[in-house]
mmCIF file of C-alpha atoms in Angstrom:
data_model
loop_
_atom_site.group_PDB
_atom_site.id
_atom_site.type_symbol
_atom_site.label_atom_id
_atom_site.label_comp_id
_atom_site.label_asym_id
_atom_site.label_seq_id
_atom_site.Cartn_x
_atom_site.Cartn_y
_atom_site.Cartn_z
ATOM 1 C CA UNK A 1 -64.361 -39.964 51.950
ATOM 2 C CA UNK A 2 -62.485 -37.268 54.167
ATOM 3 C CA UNK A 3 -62.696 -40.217 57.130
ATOM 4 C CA UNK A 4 -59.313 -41.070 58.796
ATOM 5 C CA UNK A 5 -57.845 -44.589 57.043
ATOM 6 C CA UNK A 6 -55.494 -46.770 58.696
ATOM 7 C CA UNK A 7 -52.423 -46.448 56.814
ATOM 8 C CA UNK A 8 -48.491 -48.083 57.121
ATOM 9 C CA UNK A 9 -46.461 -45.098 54.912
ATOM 10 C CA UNK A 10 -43.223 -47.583 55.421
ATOM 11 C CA UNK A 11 -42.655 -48.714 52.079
ATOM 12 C CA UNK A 12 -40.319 -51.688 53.176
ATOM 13 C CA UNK A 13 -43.396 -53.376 54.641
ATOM 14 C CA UNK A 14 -45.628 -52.455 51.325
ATOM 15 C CA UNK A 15 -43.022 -55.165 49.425
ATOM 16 C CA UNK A 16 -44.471 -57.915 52.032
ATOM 17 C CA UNK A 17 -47.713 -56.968 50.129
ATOM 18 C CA UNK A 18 -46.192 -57.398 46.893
ATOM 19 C CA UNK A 19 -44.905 -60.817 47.431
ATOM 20 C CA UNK A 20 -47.651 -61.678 48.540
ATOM 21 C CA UNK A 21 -49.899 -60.830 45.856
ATOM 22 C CA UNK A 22 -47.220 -62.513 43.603
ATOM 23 C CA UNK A 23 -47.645 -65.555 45.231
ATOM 24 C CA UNK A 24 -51.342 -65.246 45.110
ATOM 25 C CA UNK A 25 -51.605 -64.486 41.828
ATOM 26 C CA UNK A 26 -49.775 -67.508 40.648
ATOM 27 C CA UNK A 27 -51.529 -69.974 42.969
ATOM 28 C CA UNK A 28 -54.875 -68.532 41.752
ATOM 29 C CA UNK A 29 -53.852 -69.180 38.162
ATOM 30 C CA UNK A 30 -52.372 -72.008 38.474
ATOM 31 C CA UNK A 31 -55.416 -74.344 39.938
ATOM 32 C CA UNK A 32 -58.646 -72.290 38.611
ATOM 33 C CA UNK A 33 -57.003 -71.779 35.339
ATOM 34 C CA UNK A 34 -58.674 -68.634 33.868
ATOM 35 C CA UNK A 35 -56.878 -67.247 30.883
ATOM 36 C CA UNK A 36 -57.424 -71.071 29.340
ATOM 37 C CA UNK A 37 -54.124 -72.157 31.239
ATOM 38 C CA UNK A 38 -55.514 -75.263 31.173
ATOM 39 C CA UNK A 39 -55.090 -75.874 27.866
ATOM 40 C CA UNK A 40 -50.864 -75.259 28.550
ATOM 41 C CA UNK A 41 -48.782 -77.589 29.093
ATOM 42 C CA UNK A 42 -46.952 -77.545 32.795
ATOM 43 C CA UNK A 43 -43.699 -75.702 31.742
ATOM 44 C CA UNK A 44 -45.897 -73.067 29.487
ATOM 45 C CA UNK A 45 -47.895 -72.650 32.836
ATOM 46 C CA UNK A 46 -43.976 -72.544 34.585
ATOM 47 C CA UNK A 47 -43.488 -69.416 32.072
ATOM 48 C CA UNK A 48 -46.512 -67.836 31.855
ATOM 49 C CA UNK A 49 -48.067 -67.288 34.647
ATOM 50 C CA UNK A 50 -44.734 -66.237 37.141
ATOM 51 C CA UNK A 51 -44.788 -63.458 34.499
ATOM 52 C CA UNK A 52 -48.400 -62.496 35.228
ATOM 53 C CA UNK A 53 -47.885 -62.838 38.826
ATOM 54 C CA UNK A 54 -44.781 -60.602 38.390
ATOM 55 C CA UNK A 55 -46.390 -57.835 36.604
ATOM 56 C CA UNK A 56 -49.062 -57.549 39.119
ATOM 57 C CA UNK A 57 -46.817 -57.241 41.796
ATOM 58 C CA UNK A 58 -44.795 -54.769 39.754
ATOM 59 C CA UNK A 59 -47.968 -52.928 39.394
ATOM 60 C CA UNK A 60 -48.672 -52.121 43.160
ATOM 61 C CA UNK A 61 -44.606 -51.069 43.608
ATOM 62 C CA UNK A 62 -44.583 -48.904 40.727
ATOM 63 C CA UNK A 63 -47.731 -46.968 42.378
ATOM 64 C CA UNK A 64 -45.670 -46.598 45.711
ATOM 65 C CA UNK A 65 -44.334 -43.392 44.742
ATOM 66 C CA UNK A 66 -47.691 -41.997 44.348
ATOM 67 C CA UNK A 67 -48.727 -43.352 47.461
ATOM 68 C CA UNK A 68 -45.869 -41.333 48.910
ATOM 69 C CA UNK A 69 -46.884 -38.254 47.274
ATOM 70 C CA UNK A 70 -50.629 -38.252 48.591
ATOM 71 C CA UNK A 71 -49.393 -39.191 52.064
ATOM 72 C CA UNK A 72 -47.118 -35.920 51.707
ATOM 73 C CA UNK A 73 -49.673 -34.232 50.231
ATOM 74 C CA UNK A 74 -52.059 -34.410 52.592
ATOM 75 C CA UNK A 75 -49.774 -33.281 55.884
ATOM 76 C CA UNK A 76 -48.816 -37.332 56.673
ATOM 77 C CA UNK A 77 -52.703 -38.168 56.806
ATOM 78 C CA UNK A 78 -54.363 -40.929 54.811
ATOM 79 C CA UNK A 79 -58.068 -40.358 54.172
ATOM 80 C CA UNK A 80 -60.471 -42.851 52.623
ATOM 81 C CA UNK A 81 -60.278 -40.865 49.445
ATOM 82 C CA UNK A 82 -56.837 -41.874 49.379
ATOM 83 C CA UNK A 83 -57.006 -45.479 49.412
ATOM 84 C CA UNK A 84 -59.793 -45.779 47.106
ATOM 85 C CA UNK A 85 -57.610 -43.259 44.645
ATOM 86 C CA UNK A 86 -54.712 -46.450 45.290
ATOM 87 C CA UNK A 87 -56.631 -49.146 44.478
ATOM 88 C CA UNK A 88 -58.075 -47.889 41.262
ATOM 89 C CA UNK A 89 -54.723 -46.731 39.623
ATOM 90 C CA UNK A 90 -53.928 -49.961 41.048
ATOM 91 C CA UNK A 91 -56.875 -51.601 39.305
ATOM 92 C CA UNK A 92 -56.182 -49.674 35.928
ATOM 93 C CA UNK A 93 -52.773 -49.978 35.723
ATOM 94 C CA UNK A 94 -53.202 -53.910 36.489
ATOM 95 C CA UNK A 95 -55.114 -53.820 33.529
ATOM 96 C CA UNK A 96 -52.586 -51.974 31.101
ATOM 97 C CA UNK A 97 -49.851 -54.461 32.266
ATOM 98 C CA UNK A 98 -52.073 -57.632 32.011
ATOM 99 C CA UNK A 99 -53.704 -56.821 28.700
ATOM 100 C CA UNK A 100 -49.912 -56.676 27.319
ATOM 101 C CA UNK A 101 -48.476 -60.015 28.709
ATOM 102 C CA UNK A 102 -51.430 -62.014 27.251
ATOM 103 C CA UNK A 103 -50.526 -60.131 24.077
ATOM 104 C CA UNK A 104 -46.941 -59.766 23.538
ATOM 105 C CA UNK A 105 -46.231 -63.268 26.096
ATOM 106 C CA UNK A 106 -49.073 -65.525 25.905
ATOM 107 C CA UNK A 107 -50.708 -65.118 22.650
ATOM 108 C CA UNK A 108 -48.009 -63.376 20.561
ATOM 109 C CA UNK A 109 -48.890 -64.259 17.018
ATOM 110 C CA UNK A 110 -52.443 -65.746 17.904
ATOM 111 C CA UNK A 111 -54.533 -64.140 14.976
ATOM 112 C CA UNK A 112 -58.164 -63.923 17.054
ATOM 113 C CA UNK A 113 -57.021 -63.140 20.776
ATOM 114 C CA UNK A 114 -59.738 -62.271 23.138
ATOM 115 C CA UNK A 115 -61.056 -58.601 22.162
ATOM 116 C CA UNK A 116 -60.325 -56.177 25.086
ATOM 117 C CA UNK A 117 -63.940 -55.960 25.932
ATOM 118 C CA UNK A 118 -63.991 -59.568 26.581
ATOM 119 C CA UNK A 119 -60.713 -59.799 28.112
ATOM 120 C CA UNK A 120 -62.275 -56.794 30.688
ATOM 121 C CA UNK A 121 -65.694 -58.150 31.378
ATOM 122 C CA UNK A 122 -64.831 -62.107 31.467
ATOM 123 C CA UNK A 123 -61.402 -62.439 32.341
ATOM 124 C CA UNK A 124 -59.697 -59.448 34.432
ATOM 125 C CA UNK A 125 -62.922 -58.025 36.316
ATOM 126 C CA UNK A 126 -63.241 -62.054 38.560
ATOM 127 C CA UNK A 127 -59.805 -61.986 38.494
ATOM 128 C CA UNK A 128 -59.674 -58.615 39.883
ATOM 129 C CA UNK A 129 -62.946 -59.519 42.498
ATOM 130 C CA UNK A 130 -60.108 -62.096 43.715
ATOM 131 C CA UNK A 131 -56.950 -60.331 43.849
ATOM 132 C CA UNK A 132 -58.341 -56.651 45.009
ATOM 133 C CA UNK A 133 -59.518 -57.742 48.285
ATOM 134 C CA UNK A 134 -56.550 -59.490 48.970
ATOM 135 C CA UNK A 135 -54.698 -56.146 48.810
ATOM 136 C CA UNK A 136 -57.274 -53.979 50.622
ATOM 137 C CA UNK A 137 -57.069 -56.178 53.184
ATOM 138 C CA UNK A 138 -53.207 -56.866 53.459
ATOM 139 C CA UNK A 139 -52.996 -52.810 53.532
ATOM 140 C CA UNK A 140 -55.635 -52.277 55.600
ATOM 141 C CA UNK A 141 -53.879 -54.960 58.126
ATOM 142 C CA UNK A 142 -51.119 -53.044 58.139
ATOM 143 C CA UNK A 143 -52.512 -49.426 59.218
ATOM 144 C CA UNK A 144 -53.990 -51.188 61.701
ATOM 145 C CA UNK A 145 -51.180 -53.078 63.373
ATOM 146 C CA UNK A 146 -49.257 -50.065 63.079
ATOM 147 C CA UNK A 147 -52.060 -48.056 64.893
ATOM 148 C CA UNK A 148 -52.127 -50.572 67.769
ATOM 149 C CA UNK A 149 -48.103 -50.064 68.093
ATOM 150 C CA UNK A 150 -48.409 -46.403 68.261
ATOM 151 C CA UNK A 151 -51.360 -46.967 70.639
ATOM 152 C CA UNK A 152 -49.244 -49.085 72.288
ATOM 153 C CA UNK A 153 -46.106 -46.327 72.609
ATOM 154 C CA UNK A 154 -48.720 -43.519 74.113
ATOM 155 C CA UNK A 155 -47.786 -41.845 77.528
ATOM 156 C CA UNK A 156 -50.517 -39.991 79.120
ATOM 157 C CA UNK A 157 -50.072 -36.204 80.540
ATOM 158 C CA UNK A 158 -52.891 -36.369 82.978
ATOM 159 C CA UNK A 159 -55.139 -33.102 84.427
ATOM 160 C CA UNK A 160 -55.633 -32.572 87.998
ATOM 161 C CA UNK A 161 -59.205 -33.583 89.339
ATOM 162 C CA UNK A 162 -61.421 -33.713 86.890
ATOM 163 C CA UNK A 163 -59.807 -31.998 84.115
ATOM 164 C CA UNK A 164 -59.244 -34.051 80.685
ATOM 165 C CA UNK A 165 -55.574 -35.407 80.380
ATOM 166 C CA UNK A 166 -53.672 -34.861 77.106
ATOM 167 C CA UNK A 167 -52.093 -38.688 75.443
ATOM 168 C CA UNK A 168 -50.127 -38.594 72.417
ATOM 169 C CA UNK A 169 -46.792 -41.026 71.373
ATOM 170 C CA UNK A 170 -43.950 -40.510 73.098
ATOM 171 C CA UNK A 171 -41.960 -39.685 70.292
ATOM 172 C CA UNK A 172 -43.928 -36.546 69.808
ATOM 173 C CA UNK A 173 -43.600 -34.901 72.806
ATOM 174 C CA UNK A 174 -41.002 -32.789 73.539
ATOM 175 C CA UNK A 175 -40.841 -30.793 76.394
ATOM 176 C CA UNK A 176 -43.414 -29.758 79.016
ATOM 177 C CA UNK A 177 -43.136 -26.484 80.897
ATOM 178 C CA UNK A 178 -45.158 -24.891 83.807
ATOM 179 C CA UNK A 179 -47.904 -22.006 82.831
ATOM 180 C CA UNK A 180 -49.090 -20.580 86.578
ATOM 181 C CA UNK A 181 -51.676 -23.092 87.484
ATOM 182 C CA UNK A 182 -51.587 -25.149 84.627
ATOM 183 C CA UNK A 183 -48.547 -27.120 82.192
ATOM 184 C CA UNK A 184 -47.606 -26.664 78.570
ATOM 185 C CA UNK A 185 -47.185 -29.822 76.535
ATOM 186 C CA UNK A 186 -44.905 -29.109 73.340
ATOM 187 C CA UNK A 187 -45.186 -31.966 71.092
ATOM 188 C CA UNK A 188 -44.467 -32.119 66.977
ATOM 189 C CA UNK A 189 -47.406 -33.134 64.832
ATOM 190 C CA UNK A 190 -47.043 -32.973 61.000
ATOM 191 C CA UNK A 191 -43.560 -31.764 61.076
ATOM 192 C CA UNK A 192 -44.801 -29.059 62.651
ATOM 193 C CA UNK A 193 -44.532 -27.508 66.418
ATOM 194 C CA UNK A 194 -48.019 -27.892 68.250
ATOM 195 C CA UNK A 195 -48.653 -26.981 71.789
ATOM 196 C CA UNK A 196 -51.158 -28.062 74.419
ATOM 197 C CA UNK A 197 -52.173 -26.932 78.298
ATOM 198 C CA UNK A 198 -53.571 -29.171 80.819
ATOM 199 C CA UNK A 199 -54.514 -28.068 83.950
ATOM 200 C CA UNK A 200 -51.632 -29.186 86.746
ATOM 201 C CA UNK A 201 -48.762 -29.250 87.962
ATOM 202 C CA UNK A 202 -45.135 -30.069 87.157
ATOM 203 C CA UNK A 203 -44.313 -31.598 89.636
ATOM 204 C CA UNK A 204 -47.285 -33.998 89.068
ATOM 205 C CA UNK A 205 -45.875 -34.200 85.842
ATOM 206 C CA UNK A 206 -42.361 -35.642 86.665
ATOM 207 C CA UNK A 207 -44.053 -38.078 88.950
ATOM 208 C CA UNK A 208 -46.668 -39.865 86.147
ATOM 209 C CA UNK A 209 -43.817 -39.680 83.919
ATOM 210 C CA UNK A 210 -40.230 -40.484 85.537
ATOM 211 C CA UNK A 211 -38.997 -40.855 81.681
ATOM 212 C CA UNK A 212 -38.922 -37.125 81.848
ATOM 213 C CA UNK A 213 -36.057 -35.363 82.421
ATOM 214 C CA UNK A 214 -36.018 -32.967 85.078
ATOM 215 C CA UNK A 215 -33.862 -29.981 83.851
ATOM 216 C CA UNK A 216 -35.085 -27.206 85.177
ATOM 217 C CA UNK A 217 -37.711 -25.760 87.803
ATOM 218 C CA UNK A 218 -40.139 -25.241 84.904
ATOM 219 C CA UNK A 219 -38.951 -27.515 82.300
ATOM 220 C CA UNK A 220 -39.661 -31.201 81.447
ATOM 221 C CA UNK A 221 -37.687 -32.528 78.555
ATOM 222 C CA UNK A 222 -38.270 -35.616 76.642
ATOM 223 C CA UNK A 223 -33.807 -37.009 76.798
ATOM 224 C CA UNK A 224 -34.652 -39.114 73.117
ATOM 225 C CA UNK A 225 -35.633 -35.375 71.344
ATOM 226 C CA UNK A 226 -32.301 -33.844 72.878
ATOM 227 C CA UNK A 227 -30.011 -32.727 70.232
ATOM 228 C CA UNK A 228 -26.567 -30.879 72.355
ATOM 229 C CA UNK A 229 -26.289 -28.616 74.477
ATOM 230 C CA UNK A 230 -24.133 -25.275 74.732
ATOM 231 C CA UNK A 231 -22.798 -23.200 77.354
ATOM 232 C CA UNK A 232 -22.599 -18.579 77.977
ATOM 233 C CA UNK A 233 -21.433 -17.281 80.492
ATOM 234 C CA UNK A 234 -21.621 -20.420 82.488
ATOM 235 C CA UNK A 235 -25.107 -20.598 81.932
ATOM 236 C CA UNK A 236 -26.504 -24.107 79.775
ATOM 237 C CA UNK A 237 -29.092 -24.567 77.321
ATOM 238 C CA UNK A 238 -30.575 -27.792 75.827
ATOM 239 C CA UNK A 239 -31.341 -27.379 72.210
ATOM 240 C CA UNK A 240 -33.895 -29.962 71.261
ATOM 241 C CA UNK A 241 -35.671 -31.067 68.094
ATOM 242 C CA UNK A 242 -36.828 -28.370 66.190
ATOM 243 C CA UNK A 243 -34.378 -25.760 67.403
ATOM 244 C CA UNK A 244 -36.144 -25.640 70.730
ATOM 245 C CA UNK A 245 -34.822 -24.457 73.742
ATOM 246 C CA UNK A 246 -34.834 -24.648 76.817
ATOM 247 C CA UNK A 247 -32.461 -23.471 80.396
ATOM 248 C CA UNK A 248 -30.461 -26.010 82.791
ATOM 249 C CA UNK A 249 -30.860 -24.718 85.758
ATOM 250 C CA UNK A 250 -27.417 -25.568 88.271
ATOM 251 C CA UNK A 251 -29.458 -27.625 91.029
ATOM 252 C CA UNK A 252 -30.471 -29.836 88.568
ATOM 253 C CA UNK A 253 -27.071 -29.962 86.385
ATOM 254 C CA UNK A 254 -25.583 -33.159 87.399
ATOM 255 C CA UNK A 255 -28.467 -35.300 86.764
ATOM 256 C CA UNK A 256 -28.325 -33.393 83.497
ATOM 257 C CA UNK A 257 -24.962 -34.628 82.945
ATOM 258 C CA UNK A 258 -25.430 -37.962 83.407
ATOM 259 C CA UNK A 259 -28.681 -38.488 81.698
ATOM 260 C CA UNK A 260 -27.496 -37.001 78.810
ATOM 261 C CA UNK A 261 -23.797 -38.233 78.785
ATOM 262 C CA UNK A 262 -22.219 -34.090 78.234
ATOM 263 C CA UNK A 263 -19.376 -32.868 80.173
ATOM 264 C CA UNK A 264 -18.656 -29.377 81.206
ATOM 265 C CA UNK A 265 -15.390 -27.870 82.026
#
């Protein structure tokens, strides 16, 4: 329950899920006919079931929030626990929302409508066996593509001989410095400042990864986390993300300049 899950926390691509459970739910109603739609005419079924197919969408973007709040929650981690939590509010409040369109919409002043325990056990529970895999499957598709990008956008600090490496996204890392014998990678992870040393050299370092910046004798930077730099005594600093710093040291000042488009008096 604790296990990793693949997870997409961009809510812009949880809508694609949305829509597409609308359109799922309709075409599912539509030709099997469950909630005797068959006995409505074709612009009842026109009415009817978009408003079904609405709600259930409805029901997975008004849970987004909480989705948001459990990814917080737990440090920008999804766990198993997680996603099974989802897809039961998801599977309750689908419930609350159906139960009231075939009430209020479909059957409004029907005097025997189908008792809830009916409507649960022989109506929403094989719909549900439908629709729920659809959207386990549509967000599980998505952690996953999104884990294969950020696979995809991994650089690769590697040890000398046979000392383990160190690979994490290049958007993480942020500087690398030189520690006697070995290097210092300085990389964000949960919005937070984590640190890791490999056994080599810098030098090494600047050749496996020429998208480093070169700023100093014992300083790698990573030029996308740079955020200005500032000048004392005619002596520079690069201030990266999370209020890092770090010296320029003259010889390599130029290239500074250029790479990072600042001009000095």
């Amino acid at each position: 329950m604790k296990a990793k899950y693949p997870f997409d926390p961009v809510l812009k691509r949880h809508f694609i899920i949305a829509m597409g459970l609308f359109l799922w739910v309709f075409l599912f109603l539509f030709f099997s006919e469950p909630l005797d739609v068959g006995e409505l005419r074709f612009k009842e079924k026109l009415i009817f079931l978009p408003t079904y197919s609405f709600v259930a969408s409805l029901g997975y973007l008004v849970l987004l929030p909480l989705q948001s709040w459990l990814y917080a929650y737990h440090s920008q981690s999804w766990k198993l626990s997680s996603e099974l939590l989802m897809l039961l509010a998801f599977s309750l409040l689908g419930l609350v929302l159906v139960r009231m369109v075939y009430l209020f919409v479909v059957v409004p002043f029907e005097p025997n409508p189908y008792t809830l325990s009916y409507f649960i056990t022989a109506i929403y529970i094989p719909a549900l066996l439908v629709f729920l895999p659809i959207v386990a499957v549509g967000r599980y598709g998505l952690g996953r593509y999104l884990e294969k990008r950020e696979e995809e956008q991994k650089v690769t600090i590697a040890g000398s001989g046979n000392y383990e490496g160190f690979r994490l996204v290049w958007n993480q890392l942020i500087m690398v410095t030189s520690a006697d014998n070995y290097v210092e990678v300085i990389y964000t992870e949960d919005n937070g400042i984590k640190k890791y040393l490999i056994r080599n050299t810098l030098s090494a370092v600047a050749s496996d990864l020429p998208q480093l910046l070169r700023v100093h004798r014992s300083f790698l930077i990573n030029p996308d986390q740079y955020k200005y730099v500032n000048s004392e005594n005619g002596k520079f600093k690069i201030t990266m993300i999370h209020d890092l710093q770090c010296p320029v040291s003259k010889t390599y000042l130029p290239e500074v300049k250029a790479a990072l488009n600042f001009t000095t008096n």
